[in-house]
């Protein structure tokens, strides 16, 4: 352990507190989560602050790195968007939590539950009786001109079935210490899964403190919500699935995590079809019904047939399936209309009419500029106003298109804004500019106050709304409350709700004796997932084969051969695709397939081992480093040997640790068919008439069978012995027959989609190929035979694709 600072913990606490308090006093928020109004420490923060002060800077750095490493290992990333591309970035965890007391949290929770019930009422009205418009409580244009109000969904509400079962709220605390709602997140609230990952990471950062403190756990909330999903599905036949836009979406990591955590089927629009009015998922065992769908797409993208015809994310016919009652959704399709900015201007009035009083937790003061009085109010108070699109569902403070009147309310700019309000007022809202309370973050070895807001998730259960006891805080990158988004450098923090009493530690792992029994032999495997697993196997095997070629080539060059000598030239021409001999270009032989393999694996992160993803990413970093590190000629084979050990370790890690499911079989089939076809090509080239001297030894080297050949034949390599070992030996995991036979076994165990006793086309083709190899003598194996066998293997692959993967 690093040596502790000679200062006492109490002195460290006081120094940190004094420095932090002076920064808070000099800021604009005048409200801080850790400090009371008089600058003293809030009691709920005291135990954590004492623990923090007892750690040296080196210890803190080590602990913070431990939490960050967990997030990297778990694949928790966010997608940074630029004008023409996007890239994955490390998850920006703030290592200091936001801490709230249980009493305060209970007040927050009750206020949000009340708001959730009001939103349920409004949604039912929007798609049902429409009394709010008829009675004048809402202007008709807020629905008729609102792109988030989906006409095809009108009439779906029956007034009895709840249409909201999962939602989130973003709340902030103002200078007066009161909490208010910044935004209602209804359509696809995306932070519950990230909150769990943040919590796990923080458990690594402060394990002793967290384990011994009365901090409410999150698992109980998810257990109740998981049960409600099963209740929602009821006796409807089919799976519970989470519909995701896919890996290019910034929240895909959370979608994959929630699918794994709650035991849901993760699907994309291309996975689904509607047959006979029922939603089905395309699987390797044929179409299977979906009973409940947790939609994480924008509602307009849900069904291109009835909603946005340009949608490439949804599935035609889903809306009709919902109308017919054959498909249930967690939240109603079209519920995103509740996120409309302008609605915030009317919710307080609707609440007073329905409840006889205002909401316990109100939202940011908002004015719809379609009324003259509202426009005048916005102009008269322009110094503290933001103005933006009334129909947008993005919070004003997070929208770069927001106009801040306070910065332009003079001269010509003020006149221009006034004209805009007067001519387009019904399309605009004004909202009071927010000043958020601050929370401590750790920057450059000290605590710094930063503006923050908290996202809180609610899920409906059999006992009503449950509030997740903790949340996901967004923390600004600087003093600007608008810089909360990760795209603008913001960070995220875990939210701890502390109690004075012992707290329960629930788990999603059931201990009940009547727990569900073991699943079927063939668990649901979407065809898209099988396809990606198949190609992960192919790409990784292709990369390994190319690494062996690359190493063999440069071993000869480093021994004195020239690029133009017969053997190196032959290797480039017949085995490496006529590429140029320079190291940087040849490295693409194995870096390009690895990159494609990583892309395929990222599309099935709910099914792919996190350790496997880590290993693939590490391999990519190593291969990319060959493009940036100067290497002596003689060092290249050793470098590639290191990569080979890593890639074979990856194959063992993923292949041997995977459950023997259909997914494992498709991954294995990709490896076997790729290796068998590549070996056919290598043997055909090595035994051809124009093969240079040493080609057979090269085949043994690339086939990792030099030692086996010496042990079995005790003669110099000849065509017959090499063909026997690498082509026909059923015990050699590098031989063609070994992998064709293994492919035959895997195919025999896949769900059959044939009729009666007849073999499927893929089973027939692999049986013929295996029989030809089993009945052939080494002397009968010619280059022509091997070339045809390679084509036969690709025919097997195509038949497999036609039967299971399309």
PDB file of N, CA and C in Angstrom, residues 604-666:
ATOM      1  N   UNK A 604     -23.915  -8.456 -31.073  1.00  0.00           N
ATOM      2  CA  UNK A 604     -24.546  -9.489 -30.253  1.00  0.00           C
ATOM      3  C   UNK A 604     -23.947  -9.468 -28.851  1.00  0.00           C
ATOM      4  N   UNK A 605     -23.696  -8.257 -28.341  1.00  0.00           N
ATOM      5  CA  UNK A 605     -23.039  -8.158 -27.043  1.00  0.00           C
ATOM      6  C   UNK A 605     -23.890  -8.726 -25.920  1.00  0.00           C
ATOM      7  N   UNK A 606     -25.197  -8.909 -26.152  1.00  0.00           N
ATOM      8  CA  UNK A 606     -26.025  -9.557 -25.133  1.00  0.00           C
ATOM      9  C   UNK A 606     -25.754 -11.050 -25.058  1.00  0.00           C
ATOM     10  N   UNK A 607     -25.128 -11.626 -26.092  1.00  0.00           N
ATOM     11  CA  UNK A 607     -24.867 -13.070 -26.142  1.00  0.00           C
ATOM     12  C   UNK A 607     -23.384 -13.404 -26.133  1.00  0.00           C
ATOM     13  N   UNK A 608     -22.562 -12.401 -26.278  1.00  0.00           N
ATOM     14  CA  UNK A 608     -21.133 -12.650 -26.413  1.00  0.00           C
ATOM     15  C   UNK A 608     -20.432 -12.362 -25.100  1.00  0.00           C
ATOM     16  N   UNK A 609     -19.500 -13.222 -24.735  1.00  0.00           N
ATOM     17  CA  UNK A 609     -18.794 -13.098 -23.469  1.00  0.00           C
ATOM     18  C   UNK A 609     -18.079 -11.752 -23.349  1.00  0.00           C
ATOM     19  N   UNK A 610     -18.261 -11.032 -22.230  1.00  0.00           N
ATOM     20  CA  UNK A 610     -17.499  -9.789 -22.032  1.00  0.00           C
ATOM     21  C   UNK A 610     -15.996 -10.036 -22.090  1.00  0.00           C
ATOM     22  N   UNK A 611     -15.544 -11.190 -21.569  1.00  0.00           N
ATOM     23  CA  UNK A 611     -14.124 -11.515 -21.663  1.00  0.00           C
ATOM     24  C   UNK A 611     -13.705 -11.683 -23.119  1.00  0.00           C
ATOM     25  N   UNK A 612     -14.594 -12.282 -23.924  1.00  0.00           N
ATOM     26  CA  UNK A 612     -14.294 -12.431 -25.340  1.00  0.00           C
ATOM     27  C   UNK A 612     -14.175 -11.088 -26.035  1.00  0.00           C
ATOM     28  N   UNK A 613     -15.068 -10.149 -25.697  1.00  0.00           N
ATOM     29  CA  UNK A 613     -14.998  -8.816 -26.273  1.00  0.00           C
ATOM     30  C   UNK A 613     -13.705  -8.122 -25.857  1.00  0.00           C
ATOM     31  N   UNK A 614     -13.331  -8.276 -24.596  1.00  0.00           N
ATOM     32  CA  UNK A 614     -12.083  -7.680 -24.129  1.00  0.00           C
ATOM     33  C   UNK A 614     -10.903  -8.234 -24.906  1.00  0.00           C
ATOM     34  N   UNK A 615     -10.903  -9.550 -25.102  1.00  0.00           N
ATOM     35  CA  UNK A 615      -9.800 -10.186 -25.818  1.00  0.00           C
ATOM     36  C   UNK A 615      -9.740  -9.704 -27.267  1.00  0.00           C
ATOM     37  N   UNK A 616     -10.905  -9.563 -27.905  1.00  0.00           N
ATOM     38  CA  UNK A 616     -10.923  -9.071 -29.291  1.00  0.00           C
ATOM     39  C   UNK A 616     -10.407  -7.641 -29.371  1.00  0.00           C
ATOM     40  N   UNK A 617     -10.839  -6.806 -28.441  1.00  0.00           N
ATOM     41  CA  UNK A 617     -10.381  -5.416 -28.453  1.00  0.00           C
ATOM     42  C   UNK A 617      -8.871  -5.347 -28.211  1.00  0.00           C
ATOM     43  N   UNK A 618      -8.372  -6.172 -27.300  1.00  0.00           N
ATOM     44  CA  UNK A 618      -6.924  -6.190 -27.042  1.00  0.00           C
ATOM     45  C   UNK A 618      -6.160  -6.640 -28.279  1.00  0.00           C
ATOM     46  N   UNK A 619      -6.700  -7.622 -28.990  1.00  0.00           N
ATOM     47  CA  UNK A 619      -6.064  -8.069 -30.235  1.00  0.00           C
ATOM     48  C   UNK A 619      -6.031  -6.950 -31.269  1.00  0.00           C
ATOM     49  N   UNK A 620      -7.124  -6.219 -31.380  1.00  0.00           N
ATOM     50  CA  UNK A 620      -7.171  -5.119 -32.328  1.00  0.00           C
ATOM     51  C   UNK A 620      -6.129  -4.061 -31.979  1.00  0.00           C
ATOM     52  N   UNK A 621      -5.988  -3.755 -30.700  1.00  0.00           N
ATOM     53  CA  UNK A 621      -5.000  -2.768 -30.292  1.00  0.00           C
ATOM     54  C   UNK A 621      -3.593  -3.236 -30.627  1.00  0.00           C
ATOM     55  N   UNK A 622      -3.343  -4.530 -30.435  1.00  0.00           N
ATOM     56  CA  UNK A 622      -2.022  -5.064 -30.738  1.00  0.00           C
ATOM     57  C   UNK A 622      -1.736  -5.039 -32.232  1.00  0.00           C
ATOM     58  N   UNK A 623      -2.705  -5.425 -33.041  1.00  0.00           N
ATOM     59  CA  UNK A 623      -2.480  -5.425 -34.492  1.00  0.00           C
ATOM     60  C   UNK A 623      -2.336  -4.002 -35.019  1.00  0.00           C
ATOM     61  N   UNK A 624      -3.136  -3.079 -34.460  1.00  0.00           N
ATOM     62  CA  UNK A 624      -3.012  -1.689 -34.892  1.00  0.00           C
ATOM     63  C   UNK A 624      -1.654  -1.110 -34.534  1.00  0.00           C
ATOM     64  N   UNK A 625      -1.083  -1.602 -33.430  1.00  0.00           N
ATOM     65  CA  UNK A 625       0.213  -1.065 -33.016  1.00  0.00           C
ATOM     66  C   UNK A 625       1.317  -1.394 -34.011  1.00  0.00           C
ATOM     67  N   UNK A 626       1.124  -2.444 -34.823  1.00  0.00           N
ATOM     68  CA  UNK A 626       2.132  -2.764 -35.841  1.00  0.00           C
ATOM     69  C   UNK A 626       2.264  -1.645 -36.870  1.00  0.00           C
ATOM     70  N   UNK A 627       1.218  -0.844 -36.997  1.00  0.00           N
ATOM     71  CA  UNK A 627       1.246   0.259 -37.951  1.00  0.00           C
ATOM     72  C   UNK A 627       1.955   1.487 -37.393  1.00  0.00           C
ATOM     73  N   UNK A 628       2.245   1.464 -36.104  1.00  0.00           N
ATOM     74  CA  UNK A 628       2.802   2.669 -35.480  1.00  0.00           C
ATOM     75  C   UNK A 628       4.155   2.422 -34.812  1.00  0.00           C
ATOM     76  N   UNK A 629       4.574   1.186 -34.702  1.00  0.00           N
ATOM     77  CA  UNK A 629       5.852   0.893 -34.053  1.00  0.00           C
ATOM     78  C   UNK A 629       6.885   0.469 -35.080  1.00  0.00           C
ATOM     79  N   UNK A 630       8.053   1.088 -35.095  1.00  0.00           N
ATOM     80  CA  UNK A 630       9.109   0.630 -36.014  1.00  0.00           C
ATOM     81  C   UNK A 630       9.637  -0.734 -35.564  1.00  0.00           C
ATOM     82  N   UNK A 631       9.662  -1.678 -36.477  1.00  0.00           N
ATOM     83  CA  UNK A 631      10.101  -3.032 -36.154  1.00  0.00           C
ATOM     84  C   UNK A 631      11.270  -3.432 -37.044  1.00  0.00           C
ATOM     85  N   UNK A 632      12.280  -4.034 -36.408  1.00  0.00           N
ATOM     86  CA  UNK A 632      13.353  -4.620 -37.199  1.00  0.00           C
ATOM     87  C   UNK A 632      12.824  -5.851 -37.911  1.00  0.00           C
ATOM     88  N   UNK A 633      13.414  -6.161 -39.057  1.00  0.00           N
ATOM     89  CA  UNK A 633      12.926  -7.270 -39.875  1.00  0.00           C
ATOM     90  C   UNK A 633      12.861  -8.569 -39.087  1.00  0.00           C
ATOM     91  N   UNK A 634      13.856  -8.823 -38.293  1.00  0.00           N
ATOM     92  CA  UNK A 634      13.896 -10.069 -37.545  1.00  0.00           C
ATOM     93  C   UNK A 634      12.914 -10.138 -36.401  1.00  0.00           C
ATOM     94  N   UNK A 635      12.351  -8.965 -36.011  1.00  0.00           N
ATOM     95  CA  UNK A 635      11.401  -8.946 -34.897  1.00  0.00           C
ATOM     96  C   UNK A 635       9.976  -9.267 -35.329  1.00  0.00           C
ATOM     97  N   UNK A 636       9.710  -9.182 -36.622  1.00  0.00           N
ATOM     98  CA  UNK A 636       8.334  -9.340 -37.090  1.00  0.00           C
ATOM     99  C   UNK A 636       7.772 -10.724 -36.771  1.00  0.00           C
ATOM    100  N   UNK A 637       8.490 -11.836 -37.069  1.00  0.00           N
ATOM    101  CA  UNK A 637       7.925 -13.153 -36.731  1.00  0.00           C
ATOM    102  C   UNK A 637       7.610 -13.304 -35.244  1.00  0.00           C
ATOM    103  N   UNK A 638       8.478 -12.767 -34.384  1.00  0.00           N
ATOM    104  CA  UNK A 638       8.231 -12.880 -32.941  1.00  0.00           C
ATOM    105  C   UNK A 638       7.001 -12.085 -32.526  1.00  0.00           C
ATOM    106  N   UNK A 639       6.816 -10.900 -33.120  1.00  0.00           N
ATOM    107  CA  UNK A 639       5.641 -10.092 -32.818  1.00  0.00           C
ATOM    108  C   UNK A 639       4.360 -10.818 -33.226  1.00  0.00           C
ATOM    109  N   UNK A 640       4.401 -11.418 -34.413  1.00  0.00           N
ATOM    110  CA  UNK A 640       3.215 -12.124 -34.893  1.00  0.00           C
ATOM    111  C   UNK A 640       2.963 -13.374 -34.052  1.00  0.00           C
ATOM    112  N   UNK A 641       4.025 -14.020 -33.581  1.00  0.00           N
ATOM    113  CA  UNK A 641       3.853 -15.184 -32.710  1.00  0.00           C
ATOM    114  C   UNK A 641       3.116 -14.794 -31.432  1.00  0.00           C
ATOM    115  N   UNK A 642       3.420 -13.610 -30.916  1.00  0.00           N
ATOM    116  CA  UNK A 642       2.699 -13.122 -29.739  1.00  0.00           C
ATOM    117  C   UNK A 642       1.220 -12.947 -30.042  1.00  0.00           C
ATOM    118  N   UNK A 643       0.923 -12.379 -31.222  1.00  0.00           N
ATOM    119  CA  UNK A 643      -0.473 -12.212 -31.624  1.00  0.00           C
ATOM    120  C   UNK A 643      -1.158 -13.564 -31.787  1.00  0.00           C
ATOM    121  N   UNK A 644      -0.419 -14.535 -32.328  1.00  0.00           N
ATOM    122  CA  UNK A 644      -0.993 -15.871 -32.508  1.00  0.00           C
ATOM    123  C   UNK A 644      -1.365 -16.500 -31.174  1.00  0.00           C
ATOM    124  N   UNK A 645      -0.515 -16.311 -30.194  1.00  0.00           N
ATOM    125  CA  UNK A 645      -0.844 -16.862 -28.876  1.00  0.00           C
ATOM    126  C   UNK A 645      -2.097 -16.187 -28.310  1.00  0.00           C
ATOM    127  N   UNK A 646      -2.228 -14.887 -28.578  1.00  0.00           N
ATOM    128  CA  UNK A 646      -3.420 -14.178 -28.095  1.00  0.00           C
ATOM    129  C   UNK A 646      -4.681 -14.642 -28.809  1.00  0.00           C
ATOM    130  N   UNK A 647      -4.582 -14.828 -30.110  1.00  0.00           N
ATOM    131  CA  UNK A 647      -5.797 -15.178 -30.851  1.00  0.00           C
ATOM    132  C   UNK A 647      -6.216 -16.613 -30.564  1.00  0.00           C
ATOM    133  N   UNK A 648      -5.241 -17.510 -30.362  1.00  0.00           N
ATOM    134  CA  UNK A 648      -5.618 -18.870 -29.980  1.00  0.00           C
ATOM    135  C   UNK A 648      -6.176 -18.887 -28.559  1.00  0.00           C
ATOM    136  N   UNK A 649      -5.662 -17.989 -27.709  1.00  0.00           N
ATOM    137  CA  UNK A 649      -6.231 -17.861 -26.368  1.00  0.00           C
ATOM    138  C   UNK A 649      -7.652 -17.356 -26.420  1.00  0.00           C
ATOM    139  N   UNK A 650      -7.918 -16.412 -27.326  1.00  0.00           N
ATOM    140  CA  UNK A 650      -9.286 -15.928 -27.502  1.00  0.00           C
ATOM    141  C   UNK A 650     -10.207 -17.062 -27.943  1.00  0.00           C
ATOM    142  N   UNK A 651      -9.753 -17.840 -28.926  1.00  0.00           N
ATOM    143  CA  UNK A 651     -10.569 -18.943 -29.423  1.00  0.00           C
ATOM    144  C   UNK A 651     -10.897 -19.919 -28.308  1.00  0.00           C
ATOM    145  N   UNK A 652      -9.891 -20.219 -27.485  1.00  0.00           N
ATOM    146  CA  UNK A 652     -10.132 -21.126 -26.367  1.00  0.00           C
ATOM    147  C   UNK A 652     -11.062 -20.537 -25.339  1.00  0.00           C
ATOM    148  N   UNK A 653     -10.872 -19.231 -25.040  1.00  0.00           N
ATOM    149  CA  UNK A 653     -11.687 -18.553 -24.042  1.00  0.00           C
ATOM    150  C   UNK A 653     -13.160 -18.561 -24.430  1.00  0.00           C
ATOM    151  N   UNK A 654     -13.440 -18.153 -25.660  1.00  0.00           N
ATOM    152  CA  UNK A 654     -14.827 -18.048 -26.096  1.00  0.00           C
ATOM    153  C   UNK A 654     -15.409 -19.418 -26.396  1.00  0.00           C
ATOM    154  N   UNK A 655     -14.643 -20.219 -27.133  1.00  0.00           N
ATOM    155  CA  UNK A 655     -15.179 -21.492 -27.597  1.00  0.00           C
ATOM    156  C   UNK A 655     -15.384 -22.472 -26.443  1.00  0.00           C
ATOM    157  N   UNK A 656     -14.436 -22.555 -25.555  1.00  0.00           N
ATOM    158  CA  UNK A 656     -14.532 -23.547 -24.490  1.00  0.00           C
ATOM    159  C   UNK A 656     -15.414 -23.089 -23.331  1.00  0.00           C
ATOM    160  N   UNK A 657     -15.601 -21.785 -23.173  1.00  0.00           N
ATOM    161  CA  UNK A 657     -16.407 -21.300 -22.055  1.00  0.00           C
ATOM    162  C   UNK A 657     -17.875 -21.112 -22.406  1.00  0.00           C
ATOM    163  N   UNK A 658     -18.200 -21.179 -23.689  1.00  0.00           N
ATOM    164  CA  UNK A 658     -19.589 -20.958 -24.084  1.00  0.00           C
ATOM    165  C   UNK A 658     -20.457 -22.170 -23.778  1.00  0.00           C
ATOM    166  N   UNK A 659     -21.670 -21.876 -23.338  1.00  0.00           N
ATOM    167  CA  UNK A 659     -22.647 -22.945 -23.162  1.00  0.00           C
ATOM    168  C   UNK A 659     -22.918 -23.595 -24.514  1.00  0.00           C
ATOM    169  N   UNK A 660     -23.085 -24.928 -24.514  1.00  0.00           N
ATOM    170  CA  UNK A 660     -23.230 -25.670 -25.783  1.00  0.00           C
ATOM    171  C   UNK A 660     -24.625 -25.482 -26.368  1.00  0.00           C
ATOM    172  N   UNK A 661     -24.915 -24.254 -26.729  1.00  0.00           N
ATOM    173  CA  UNK A 661     -26.208 -23.881 -27.287  1.00  0.00           C
ATOM    174  C   UNK A 661     -26.100 -23.837 -28.808  1.00  0.00           C
ATOM    175  N   UNK A 662     -27.201 -23.491 -29.445  1.00  0.00           N
ATOM    176  CA  UNK A 662     -27.162 -23.311 -30.890  1.00  0.00           C
ATOM    177  C   UNK A 662     -26.213 -22.185 -31.274  1.00  0.00           C
ATOM    178  N   UNK A 663     -26.128 -21.148 -30.421  1.00  0.00           N
ATOM    179  CA  UNK A 663     -25.200 -20.058 -30.703  1.00  0.00           C
ATOM    180  C   UNK A 663     -23.763 -20.550 -30.754  1.00  0.00           C
ATOM    181  N   UNK A 664     -23.388 -21.395 -29.803  1.00  0.00           N
ATOM    182  CA  UNK A 664     -22.044 -21.976 -29.811  1.00  0.00           C
ATOM    183  C   UNK A 664     -21.817 -22.792 -31.075  1.00  0.00           C
ATOM    184  N   UNK A 665     -22.832 -23.497 -31.530  1.00  0.00           N
ATOM    185  CA  UNK A 665     -22.675 -24.321 -32.739  1.00  0.00           C
ATOM    186  C   UNK A 665     -22.442 -23.443 -33.974  1.00  0.00           C
ATOM    187  N   UNK A 666     -23.152 -22.327 -34.067  1.00  0.00           N
ATOM    188  CA  UNK A 666     -22.930 -21.462 -35.228  1.00  0.00           C
ATOM    189  C   UNK A 666     -21.548 -20.816 -35.187  1.00  0.00           C
TER     190      UNK A 666
END
